[in-house]
Coordinates of C-alpha atoms in Angstrom, one line a residue:
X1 CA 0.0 0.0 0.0
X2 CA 1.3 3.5 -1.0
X3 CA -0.6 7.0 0.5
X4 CA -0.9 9.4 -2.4
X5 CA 0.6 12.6 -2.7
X6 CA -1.9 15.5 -2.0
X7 CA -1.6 16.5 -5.5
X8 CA -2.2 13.1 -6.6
X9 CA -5.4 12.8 -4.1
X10 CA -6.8 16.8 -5.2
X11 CA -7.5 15.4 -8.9
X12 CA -10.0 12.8 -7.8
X13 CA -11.3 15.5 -5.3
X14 CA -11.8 18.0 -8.0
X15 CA -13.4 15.4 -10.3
X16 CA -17.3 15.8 -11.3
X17 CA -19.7 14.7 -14.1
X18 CA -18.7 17.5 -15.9
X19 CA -15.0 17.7 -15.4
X20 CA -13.4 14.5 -15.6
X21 CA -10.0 14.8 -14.9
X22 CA -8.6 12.4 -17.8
X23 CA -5.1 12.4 -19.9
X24 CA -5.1 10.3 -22.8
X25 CA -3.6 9.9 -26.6
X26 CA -5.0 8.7 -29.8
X27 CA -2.8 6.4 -31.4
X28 CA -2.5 5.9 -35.3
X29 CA -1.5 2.4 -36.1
X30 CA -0.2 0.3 -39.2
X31 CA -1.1 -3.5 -38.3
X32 CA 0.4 -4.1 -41.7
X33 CA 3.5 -5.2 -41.1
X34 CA 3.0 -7.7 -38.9
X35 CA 3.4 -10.9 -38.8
X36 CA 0.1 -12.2 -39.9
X37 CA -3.4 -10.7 -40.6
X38 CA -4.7 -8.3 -37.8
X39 CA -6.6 -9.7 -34.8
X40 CA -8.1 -7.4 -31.9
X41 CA -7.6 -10.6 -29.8
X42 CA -4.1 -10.9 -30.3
X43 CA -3.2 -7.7 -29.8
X44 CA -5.7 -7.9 -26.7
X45 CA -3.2 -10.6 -25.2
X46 CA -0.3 -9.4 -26.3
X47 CA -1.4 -6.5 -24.6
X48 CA -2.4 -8.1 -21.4
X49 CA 1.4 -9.8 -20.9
X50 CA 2.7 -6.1 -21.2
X51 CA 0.7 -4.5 -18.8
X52 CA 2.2 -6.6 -16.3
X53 CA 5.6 -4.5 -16.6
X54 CA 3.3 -1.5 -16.2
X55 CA 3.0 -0.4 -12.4
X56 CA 0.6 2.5 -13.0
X57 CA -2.1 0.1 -15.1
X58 CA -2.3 -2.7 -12.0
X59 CA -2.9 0.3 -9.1
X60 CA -6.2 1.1 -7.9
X61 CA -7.9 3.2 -5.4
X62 CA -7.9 2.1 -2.0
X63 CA -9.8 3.9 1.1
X64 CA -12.1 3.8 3.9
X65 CA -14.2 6.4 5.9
X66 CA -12.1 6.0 9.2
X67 CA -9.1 7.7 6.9
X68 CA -8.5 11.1 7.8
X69 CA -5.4 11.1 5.2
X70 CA -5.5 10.8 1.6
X71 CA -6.5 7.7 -0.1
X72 CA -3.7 4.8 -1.1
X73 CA -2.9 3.2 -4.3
X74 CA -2.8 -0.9 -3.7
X75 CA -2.1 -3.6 -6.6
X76 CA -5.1 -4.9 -8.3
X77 CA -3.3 -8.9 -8.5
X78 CA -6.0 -9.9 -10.5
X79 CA -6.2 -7.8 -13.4
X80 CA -8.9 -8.7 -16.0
X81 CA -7.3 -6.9 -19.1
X82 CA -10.9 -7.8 -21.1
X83 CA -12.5 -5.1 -19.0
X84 CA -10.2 -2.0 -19.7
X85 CA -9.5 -2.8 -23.7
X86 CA -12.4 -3.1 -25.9
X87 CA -13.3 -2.6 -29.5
X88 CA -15.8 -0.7 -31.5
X89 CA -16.4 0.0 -35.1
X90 CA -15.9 3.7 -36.3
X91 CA -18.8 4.7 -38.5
X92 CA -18.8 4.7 -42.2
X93 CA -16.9 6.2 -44.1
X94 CA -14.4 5.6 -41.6
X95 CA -12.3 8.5 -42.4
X96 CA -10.4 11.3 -39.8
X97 CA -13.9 13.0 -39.1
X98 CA -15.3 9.3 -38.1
X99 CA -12.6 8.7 -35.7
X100 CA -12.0 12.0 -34.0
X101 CA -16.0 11.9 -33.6
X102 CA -15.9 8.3 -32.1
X103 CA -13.3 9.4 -29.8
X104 CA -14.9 12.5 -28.4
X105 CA -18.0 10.5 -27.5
X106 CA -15.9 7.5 -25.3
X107 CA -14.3 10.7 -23.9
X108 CA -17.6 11.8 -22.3
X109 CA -17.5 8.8 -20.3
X110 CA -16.1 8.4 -16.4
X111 CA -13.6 6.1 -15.5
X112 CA -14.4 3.5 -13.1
X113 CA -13.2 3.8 -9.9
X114 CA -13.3 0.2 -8.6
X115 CA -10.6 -0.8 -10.5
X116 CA -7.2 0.3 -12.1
X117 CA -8.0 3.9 -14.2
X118 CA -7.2 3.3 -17.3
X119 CA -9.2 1.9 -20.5
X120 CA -8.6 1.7 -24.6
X121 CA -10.5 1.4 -27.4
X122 CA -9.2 0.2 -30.5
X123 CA -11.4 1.5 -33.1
X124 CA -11.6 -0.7 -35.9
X125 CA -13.3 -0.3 -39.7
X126 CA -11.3 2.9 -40.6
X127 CA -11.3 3.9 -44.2
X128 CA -7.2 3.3 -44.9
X129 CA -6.5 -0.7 -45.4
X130 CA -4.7 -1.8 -42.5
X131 CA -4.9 0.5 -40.4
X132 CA -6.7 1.1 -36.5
X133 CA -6.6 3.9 -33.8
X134 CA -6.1 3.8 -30.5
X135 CA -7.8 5.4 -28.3
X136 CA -6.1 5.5 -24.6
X137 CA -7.5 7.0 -21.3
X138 CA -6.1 7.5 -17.9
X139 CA -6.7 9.6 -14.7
X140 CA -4.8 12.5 -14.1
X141 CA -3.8 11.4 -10.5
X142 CA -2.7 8.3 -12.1
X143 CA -0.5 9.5 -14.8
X144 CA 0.8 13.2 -15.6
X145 CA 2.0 14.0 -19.8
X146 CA 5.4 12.8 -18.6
X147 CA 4.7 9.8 -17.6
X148 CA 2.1 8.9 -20.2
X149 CA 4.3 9.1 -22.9
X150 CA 6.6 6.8 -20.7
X151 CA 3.7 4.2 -20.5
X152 CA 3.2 4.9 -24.5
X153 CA 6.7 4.1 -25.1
X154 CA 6.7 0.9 -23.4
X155 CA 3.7 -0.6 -24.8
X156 CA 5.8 -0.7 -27.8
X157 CA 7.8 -4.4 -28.4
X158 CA 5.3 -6.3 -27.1
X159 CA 5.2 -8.4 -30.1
X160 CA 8.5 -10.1 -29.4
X161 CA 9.2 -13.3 -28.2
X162 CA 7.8 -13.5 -24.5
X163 CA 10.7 -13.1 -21.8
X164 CA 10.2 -15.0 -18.1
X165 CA 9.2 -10.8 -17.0
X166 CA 6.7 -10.9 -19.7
X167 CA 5.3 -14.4 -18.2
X168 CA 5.0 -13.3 -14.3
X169 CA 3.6 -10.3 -12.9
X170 CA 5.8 -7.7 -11.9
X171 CA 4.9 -7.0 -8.0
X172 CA 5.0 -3.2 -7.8
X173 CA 5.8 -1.5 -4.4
X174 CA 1.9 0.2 -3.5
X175 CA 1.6 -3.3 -2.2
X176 CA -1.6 -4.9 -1.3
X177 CA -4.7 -3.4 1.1
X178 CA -4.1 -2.5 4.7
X179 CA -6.8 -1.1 6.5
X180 CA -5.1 -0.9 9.9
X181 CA -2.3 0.8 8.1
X182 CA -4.6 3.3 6.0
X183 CA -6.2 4.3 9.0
X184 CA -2.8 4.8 11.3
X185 CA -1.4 6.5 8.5
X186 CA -4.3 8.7 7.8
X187 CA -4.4 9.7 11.7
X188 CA -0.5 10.2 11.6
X189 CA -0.9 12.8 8.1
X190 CA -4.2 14.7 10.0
X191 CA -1.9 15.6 13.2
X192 CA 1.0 15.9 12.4
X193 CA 2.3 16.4 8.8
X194 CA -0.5 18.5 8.0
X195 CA 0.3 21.2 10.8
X196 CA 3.6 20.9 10.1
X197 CA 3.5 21.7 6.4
X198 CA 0.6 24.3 7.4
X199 CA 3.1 26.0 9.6
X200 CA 6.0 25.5 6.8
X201 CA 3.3 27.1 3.8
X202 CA 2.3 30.3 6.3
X203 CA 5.9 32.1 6.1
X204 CA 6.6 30.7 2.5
X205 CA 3.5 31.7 1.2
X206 CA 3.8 35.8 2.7
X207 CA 6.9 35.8 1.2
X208 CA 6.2 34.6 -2.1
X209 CA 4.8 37.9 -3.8
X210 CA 8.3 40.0 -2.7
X211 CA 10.5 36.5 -4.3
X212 CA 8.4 36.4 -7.5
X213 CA 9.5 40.3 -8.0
X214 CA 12.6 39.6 -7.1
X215 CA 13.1 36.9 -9.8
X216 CA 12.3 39.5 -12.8
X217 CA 13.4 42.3 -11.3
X218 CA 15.3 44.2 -13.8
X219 CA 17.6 47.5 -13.9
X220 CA 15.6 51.0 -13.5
X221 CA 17.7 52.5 -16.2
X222 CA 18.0 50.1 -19.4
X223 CA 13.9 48.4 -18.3
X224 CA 12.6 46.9 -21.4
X225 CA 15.9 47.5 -23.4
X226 CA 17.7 45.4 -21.1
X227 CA 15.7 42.9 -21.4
X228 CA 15.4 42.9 -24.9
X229 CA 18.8 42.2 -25.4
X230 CA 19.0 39.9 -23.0
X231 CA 16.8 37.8 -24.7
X232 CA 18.5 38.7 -28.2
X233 CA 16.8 41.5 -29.8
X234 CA 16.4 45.3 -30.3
X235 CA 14.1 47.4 -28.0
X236 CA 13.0 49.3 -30.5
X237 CA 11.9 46.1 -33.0
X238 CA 9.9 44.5 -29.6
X239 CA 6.4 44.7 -29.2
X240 CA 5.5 44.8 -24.9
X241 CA 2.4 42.4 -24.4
X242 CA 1.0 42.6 -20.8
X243 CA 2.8 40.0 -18.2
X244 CA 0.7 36.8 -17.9
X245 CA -0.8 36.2 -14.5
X246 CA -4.0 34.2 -12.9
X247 CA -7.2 36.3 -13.8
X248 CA -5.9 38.7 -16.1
X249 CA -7.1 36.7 -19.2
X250 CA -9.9 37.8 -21.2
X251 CA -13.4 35.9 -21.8
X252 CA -14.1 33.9 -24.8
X253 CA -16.2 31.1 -26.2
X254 CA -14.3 28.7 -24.2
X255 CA -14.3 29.9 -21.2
X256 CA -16.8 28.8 -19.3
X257 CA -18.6 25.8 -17.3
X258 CA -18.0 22.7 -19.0
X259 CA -20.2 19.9 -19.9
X260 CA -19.1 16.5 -19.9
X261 CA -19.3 16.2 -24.0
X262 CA -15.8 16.4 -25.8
X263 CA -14.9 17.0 -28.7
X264 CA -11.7 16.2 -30.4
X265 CA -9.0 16.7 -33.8
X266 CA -5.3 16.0 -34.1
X267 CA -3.1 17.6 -36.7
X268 CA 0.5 17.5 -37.3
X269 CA 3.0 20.4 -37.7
X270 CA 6.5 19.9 -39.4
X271 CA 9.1 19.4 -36.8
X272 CA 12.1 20.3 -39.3
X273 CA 10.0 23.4 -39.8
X274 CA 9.4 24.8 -36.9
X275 CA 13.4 23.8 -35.8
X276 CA 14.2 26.3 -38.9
X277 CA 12.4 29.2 -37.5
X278 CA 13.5 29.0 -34.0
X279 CA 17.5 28.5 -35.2
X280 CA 16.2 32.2 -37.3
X281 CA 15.2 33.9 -34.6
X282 CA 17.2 32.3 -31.2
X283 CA 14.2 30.8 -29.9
X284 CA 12.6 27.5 -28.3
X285 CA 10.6 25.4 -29.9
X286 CA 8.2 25.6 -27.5
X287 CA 8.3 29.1 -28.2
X288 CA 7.3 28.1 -31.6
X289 CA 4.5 26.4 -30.4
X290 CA 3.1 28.8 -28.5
X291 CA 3.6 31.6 -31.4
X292 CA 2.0 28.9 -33.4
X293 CA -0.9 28.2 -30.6
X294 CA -1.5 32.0 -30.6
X295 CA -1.8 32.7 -34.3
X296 CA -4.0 29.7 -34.8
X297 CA -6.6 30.7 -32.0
X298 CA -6.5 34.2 -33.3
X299 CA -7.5 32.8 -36.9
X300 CA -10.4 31.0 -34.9
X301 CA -11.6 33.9 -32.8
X302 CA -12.0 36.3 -35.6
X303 CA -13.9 33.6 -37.7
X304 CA -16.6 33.7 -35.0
X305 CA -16.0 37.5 -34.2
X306 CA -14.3 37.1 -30.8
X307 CA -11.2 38.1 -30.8
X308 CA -10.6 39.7 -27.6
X309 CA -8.2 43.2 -27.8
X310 CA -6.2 41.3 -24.9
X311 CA -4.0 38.3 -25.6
X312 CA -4.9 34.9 -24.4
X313 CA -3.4 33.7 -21.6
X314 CA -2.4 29.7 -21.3
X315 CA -1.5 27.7 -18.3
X316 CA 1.7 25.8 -19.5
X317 CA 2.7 22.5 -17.3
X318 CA 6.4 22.1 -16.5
X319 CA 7.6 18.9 -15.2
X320 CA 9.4 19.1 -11.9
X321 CA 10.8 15.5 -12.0
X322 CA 14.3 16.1 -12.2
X323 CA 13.9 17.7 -8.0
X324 CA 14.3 15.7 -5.1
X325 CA 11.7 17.4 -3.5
X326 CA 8.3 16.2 -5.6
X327 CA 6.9 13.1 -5.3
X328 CA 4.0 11.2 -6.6
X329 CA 2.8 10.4 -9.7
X330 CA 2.1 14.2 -10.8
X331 CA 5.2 16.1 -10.3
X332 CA 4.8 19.4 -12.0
X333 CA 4.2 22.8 -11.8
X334 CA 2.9 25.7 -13.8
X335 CA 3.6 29.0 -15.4
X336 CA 1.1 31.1 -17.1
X337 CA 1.9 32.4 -20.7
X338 CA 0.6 34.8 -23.0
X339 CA -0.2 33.7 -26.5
X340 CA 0.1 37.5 -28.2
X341 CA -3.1 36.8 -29.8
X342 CA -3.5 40.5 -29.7
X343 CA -0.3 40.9 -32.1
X344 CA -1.3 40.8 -36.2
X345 CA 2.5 40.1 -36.7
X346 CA 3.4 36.5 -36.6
X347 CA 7.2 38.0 -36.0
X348 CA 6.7 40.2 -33.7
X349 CA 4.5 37.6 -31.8
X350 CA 7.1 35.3 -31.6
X351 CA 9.7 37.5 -30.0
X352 CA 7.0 38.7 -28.1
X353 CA 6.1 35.2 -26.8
X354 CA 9.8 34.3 -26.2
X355 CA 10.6 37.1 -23.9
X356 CA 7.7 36.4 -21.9
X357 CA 8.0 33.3 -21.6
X358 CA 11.8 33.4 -20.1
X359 CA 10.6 36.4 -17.7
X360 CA 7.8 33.4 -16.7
X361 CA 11.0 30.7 -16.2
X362 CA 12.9 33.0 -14.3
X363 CA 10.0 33.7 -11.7
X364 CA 8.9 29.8 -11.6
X365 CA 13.2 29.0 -11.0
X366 CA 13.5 31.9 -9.1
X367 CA 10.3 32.6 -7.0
X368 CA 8.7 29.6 -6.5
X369 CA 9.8 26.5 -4.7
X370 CA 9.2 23.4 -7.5
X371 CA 7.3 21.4 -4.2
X372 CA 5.1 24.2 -3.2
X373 CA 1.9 23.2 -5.2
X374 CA 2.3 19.8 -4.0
X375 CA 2.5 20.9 -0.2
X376 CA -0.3 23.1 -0.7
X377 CA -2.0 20.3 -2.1
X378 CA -1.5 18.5 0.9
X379 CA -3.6 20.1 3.0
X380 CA -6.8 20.1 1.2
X381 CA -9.8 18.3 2.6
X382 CA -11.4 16.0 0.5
X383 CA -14.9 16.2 1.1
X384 CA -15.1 19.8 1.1
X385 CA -13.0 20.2 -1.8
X386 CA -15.6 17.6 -3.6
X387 CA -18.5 19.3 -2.4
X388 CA -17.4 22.8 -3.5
X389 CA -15.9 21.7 -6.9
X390 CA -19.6 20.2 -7.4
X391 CA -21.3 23.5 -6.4
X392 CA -19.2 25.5 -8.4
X393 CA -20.4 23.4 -11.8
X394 CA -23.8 23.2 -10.3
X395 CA -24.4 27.2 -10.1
X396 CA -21.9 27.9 -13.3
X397 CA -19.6 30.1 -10.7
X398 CA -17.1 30.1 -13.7
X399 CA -19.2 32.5 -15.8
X400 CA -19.2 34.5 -13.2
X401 CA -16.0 35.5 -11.9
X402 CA -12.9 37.1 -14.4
X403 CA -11.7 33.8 -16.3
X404 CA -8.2 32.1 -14.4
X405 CA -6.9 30.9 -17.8
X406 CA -7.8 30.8 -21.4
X407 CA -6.9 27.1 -21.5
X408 CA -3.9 24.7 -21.5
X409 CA -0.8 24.1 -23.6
X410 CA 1.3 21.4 -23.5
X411 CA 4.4 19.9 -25.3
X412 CA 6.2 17.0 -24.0
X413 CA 8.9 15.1 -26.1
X414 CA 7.7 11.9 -27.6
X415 CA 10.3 8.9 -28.8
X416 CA 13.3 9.7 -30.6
X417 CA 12.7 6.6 -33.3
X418 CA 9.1 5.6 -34.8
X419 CA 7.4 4.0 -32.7
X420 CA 5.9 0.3 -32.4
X421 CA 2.3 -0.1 -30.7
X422 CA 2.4 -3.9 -29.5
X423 CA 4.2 -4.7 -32.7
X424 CA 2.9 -2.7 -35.4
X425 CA 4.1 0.7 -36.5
X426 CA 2.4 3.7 -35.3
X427 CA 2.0 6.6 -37.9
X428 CA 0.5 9.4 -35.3
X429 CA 0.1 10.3 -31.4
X430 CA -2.3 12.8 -30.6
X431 CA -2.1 13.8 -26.9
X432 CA -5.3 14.7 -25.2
X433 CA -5.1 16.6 -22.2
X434 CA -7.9 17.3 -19.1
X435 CA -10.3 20.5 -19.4
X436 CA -11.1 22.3 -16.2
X437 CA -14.9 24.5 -15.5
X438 CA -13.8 27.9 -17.0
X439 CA -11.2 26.2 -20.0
X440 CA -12.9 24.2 -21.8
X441 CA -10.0 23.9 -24.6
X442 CA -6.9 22.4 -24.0
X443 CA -3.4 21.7 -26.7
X444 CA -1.1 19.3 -26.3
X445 CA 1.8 18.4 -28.5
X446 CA 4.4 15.2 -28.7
X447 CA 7.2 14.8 -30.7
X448 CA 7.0 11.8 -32.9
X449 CA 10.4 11.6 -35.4
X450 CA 10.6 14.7 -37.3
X451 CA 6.8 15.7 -37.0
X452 CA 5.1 17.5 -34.0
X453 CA 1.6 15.5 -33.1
X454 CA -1.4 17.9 -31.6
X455 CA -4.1 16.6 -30.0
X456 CA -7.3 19.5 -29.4
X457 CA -9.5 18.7 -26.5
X458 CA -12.8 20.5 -26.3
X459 CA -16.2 20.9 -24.5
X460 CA -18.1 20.3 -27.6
X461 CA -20.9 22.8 -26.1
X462 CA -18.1 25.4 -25.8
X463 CA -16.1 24.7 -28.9
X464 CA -18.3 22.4 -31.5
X465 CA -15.5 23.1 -34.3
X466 CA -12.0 21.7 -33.3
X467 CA -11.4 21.3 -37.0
X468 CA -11.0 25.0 -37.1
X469 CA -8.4 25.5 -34.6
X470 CA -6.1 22.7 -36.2
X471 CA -6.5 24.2 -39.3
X472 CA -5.5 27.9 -38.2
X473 CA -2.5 26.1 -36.4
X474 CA -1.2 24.4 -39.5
X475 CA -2.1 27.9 -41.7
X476 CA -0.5 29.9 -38.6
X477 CA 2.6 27.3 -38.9
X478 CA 2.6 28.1 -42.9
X479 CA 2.6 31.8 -42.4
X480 CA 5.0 32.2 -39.7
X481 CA 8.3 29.9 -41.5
X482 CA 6.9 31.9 -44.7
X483 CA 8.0 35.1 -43.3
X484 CA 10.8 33.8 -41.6
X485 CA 12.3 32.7 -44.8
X486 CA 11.4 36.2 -46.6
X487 CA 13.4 37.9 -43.6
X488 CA 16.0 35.6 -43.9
X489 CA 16.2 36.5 -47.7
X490 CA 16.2 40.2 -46.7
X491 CA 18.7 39.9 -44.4
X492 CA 21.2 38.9 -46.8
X493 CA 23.6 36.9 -44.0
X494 CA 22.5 33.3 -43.6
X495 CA 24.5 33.1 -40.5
X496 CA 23.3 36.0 -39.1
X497 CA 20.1 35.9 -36.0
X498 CA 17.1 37.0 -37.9
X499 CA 15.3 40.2 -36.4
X500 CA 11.7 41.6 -37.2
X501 CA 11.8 44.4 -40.0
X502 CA 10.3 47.6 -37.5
X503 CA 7.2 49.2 -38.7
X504 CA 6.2 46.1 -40.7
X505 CA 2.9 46.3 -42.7
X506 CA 2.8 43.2 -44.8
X507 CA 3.7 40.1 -42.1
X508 CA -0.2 40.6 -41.0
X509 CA -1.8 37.2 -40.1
X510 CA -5.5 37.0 -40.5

């Protein structure tokens, strides 16, 4: 038996109808190089010896109402893989539109909590020969991105020759139940860690605002321009966006309370691409991405006239696995990024987006201790966290306060070679990530070889069209490398940083 982290514990706590707190992928896969002719049962058992070198698919909730601690995770030793991988037929004509659809509908379904939480469907009938998808689920407190494109990457190789680990289940260290334990251990984190991380979090927490300023702080005499060349640019060719911060974004579409209907797309950007116009301008390529992100939700925004003057604001995960102090199976924290959707300038968006976004770095390194969510977390009571995350959907609070975030962006890396999905070739990986009362859109990205896979979760209430958005990020993609490679031209010095011709009028995006 293993006690969960309070972060961990908080996302089945904050977990209604409506917001089911779910990670997942849908997986793209070519069955025709294997050894003989496709059979859901074979890959069914193939899949069943694999999951025994999983930990995360064989642990399952374990609790009791004497706890006054978090729940435990405890082995399941009898895992029936028949009841978490099922089939179903995609509708004619079996195309992209057909799966996506058939995807967003098994999304708008809870996990059950009596056993390990986790399912797939392998969606069968699709219109290219030889070819299924994938759909995978899992709970947030069970996985984070990180680790689910760990669990992805094992899955592949099953289809080799069984070893004696493939044959015999791998014990994993949550152990089996203990109720005498659950409940000592309970008593134990309600009287004594709990004060003492209350009284740790109390100091911390007042001094928090003075070491976030701290982090950015910056020279009075130089200000912007200091900055600006700092992160590689001219003052005078930078356009200021407002800093990103918890309820300074503006209202849109998508922000609001959330039904449990999704609705889902995946597109695919050009990894060489987007590597071309971050080497032009000094950038990230998450940087990219979130130039990318902005441009494509501006495209969508003005289609349905609203388009808000300020810029979007996202709430980015950053892993926090690489410090000793997190634990758990979530171990991340966040910064909050502006998109620049308010910027017509694809360039100037981009360097706009960069500086922001190393200003946000700086005060998550700087300012903010990578453990303190997950201490925080620690302290919150489950069933009056339950009751008010259920009120709060109930009476549609979210429509009425100023919106925390626009939604979430994600981009985790993805396997250096292609891929195998229990011995057949995957072709795409579209992460899915959770949507929250008040964001009902979320993008999430994985590398997969020299292509960049995005996976658009929706409240279909709130955002019917995901099509849209996945087309404006491959047309905002287009347009940005476009006008990198006219600058570049311009510039006359291929080895030279690229910077944003001032005053532009004809690098407008629509």
């Amino acid at each position: 038996m293993e006690r969960m982290t309070g972060f961990d514990a908080s996302l089945l706590y904050l977990e209604t109808a409506q917001q089911m707190l779910v990670v997942g992928g849908i997986l793209v896969v070519d069955v025709s190089d294997q050894g003989s002719a496709y059979s859901f049962e074979r890959l069914r058992t193939e899949l069943a010896r694999r999951v025994k070198e999983i930990p995360a698919f064989r642990r399952k909730i374990y609790d009791s109402v004497l706890n006054l601690g978090h729940p435990a995770w405890v082995e399941e030793c009898d895992l029936d893989v028949t009841r978490h991988v099922r089939r179903v037929d995609v509708e004619p004509p079996g195309d992209d539109d057909a799966v996506f659809e058939m995807c967003g509908r098994l999304s708008s379904r809870p996990l059950d909590r009596s056993r390990p939480l986790w399912e797939m469907w392998v969606l069968e009938g699709l219109a290219t020969p030889d070819t299924v998808a994938v759909f995978f689920r899992a709970h947030h407190a069970l996985l984070d991105g990180t680790s689910a494109a760990a669990v992805l990457r094992k899955l592949g190789g099953a289809g080799t020759t069984p070893s004696a680990r493939d044959l015999d289940p791998v014990r994993v260290h949550a152990g089996g139940a203990n109720p005498i334990g659950l409940v000592a251990g309970g008593l134990w984190d309600f009287s004594v860690r709990r004060p003492l991380t209350l009284a740790r979090l109390v100091p911390e927490a007042a001094m928090l605002p003075w070491r976030l300023r701290r982090a950015t702080a910056t020279r009075r005499s130089g200000g912007n321009a200091a900055e600006a060349v700092e992160d590689g640019g001219d003052a005078a060719q930078t356009t200021p966006i407002p800093g990103a911060a918890p309820f300074t974004a503006p209202r849109t579409r998508f922000n609001a309370t959330i039904t449990p209907h999704r609705a889902v797309r995946g597109t695919s950007l050009d990894l060489t691409e987007m590597k071309e116009v971050k080497n032009a301008f000094g950038v990230t390529v998450n940087d990219v991405f979130l130039t990318v992100v902005g441009g494509g939700l501006r495209r969508y925004l003005r289609f349905h006239d609203d388009l808000p003057e300020k810029p979007l604001v996202a709430v980015v995960p950053v892993s926090t696995r690489g410090d000793e102090g997190t634990q758990g199976n979530n171990r991340v924290t966040v910064l909050f990024a502006s998109l620049g959707t308010d910027i017509q300038d694809p360039l100037e968006r981009l360097r706009a987006v960069a500086r922001r976004t190393r200003r946000g770095k700086r005060r998550a390194r700087g300012g903010m201790r990578p453990g303190l969510i997950q201490d925080v977390a620690t302290l919150a009571p489950s069933g009056a966290l339950s009751l008010v995350m259920r009120l709060y959907g109930d009476l549609h609070l979210a429509d009425l306060h100023p919106v925390v975030h626009n939604l979430s962006v994600s981009n985790f890396p993805g396997p250096r070679k292609t891929p195998d999905f229990l011995g057949a070739r995957v072709t795409h990986m579209y992460p899915l990530g959770p949507l929250m009362h008040g964001s009902g859109l979320s993008v999430t990205a994985m590398s997969l070889g020299d292509r960049l896979d995005v996976g658009i979760n929706a409240c279909e209430h709130l955002v019917p069209d995901p099509g849209l958005i996945a087309t404006g990020l491959r047309e905002s993609m287009e347009r940005l490398l476009e006008l990198t490679r006219e600058t570049a031209a311009g510039a006359g010095d291929a080895g030279a940083t690229v910077s944003t011709p001032p005053g532009s009028t004809t690098t407008e995006e629509g």
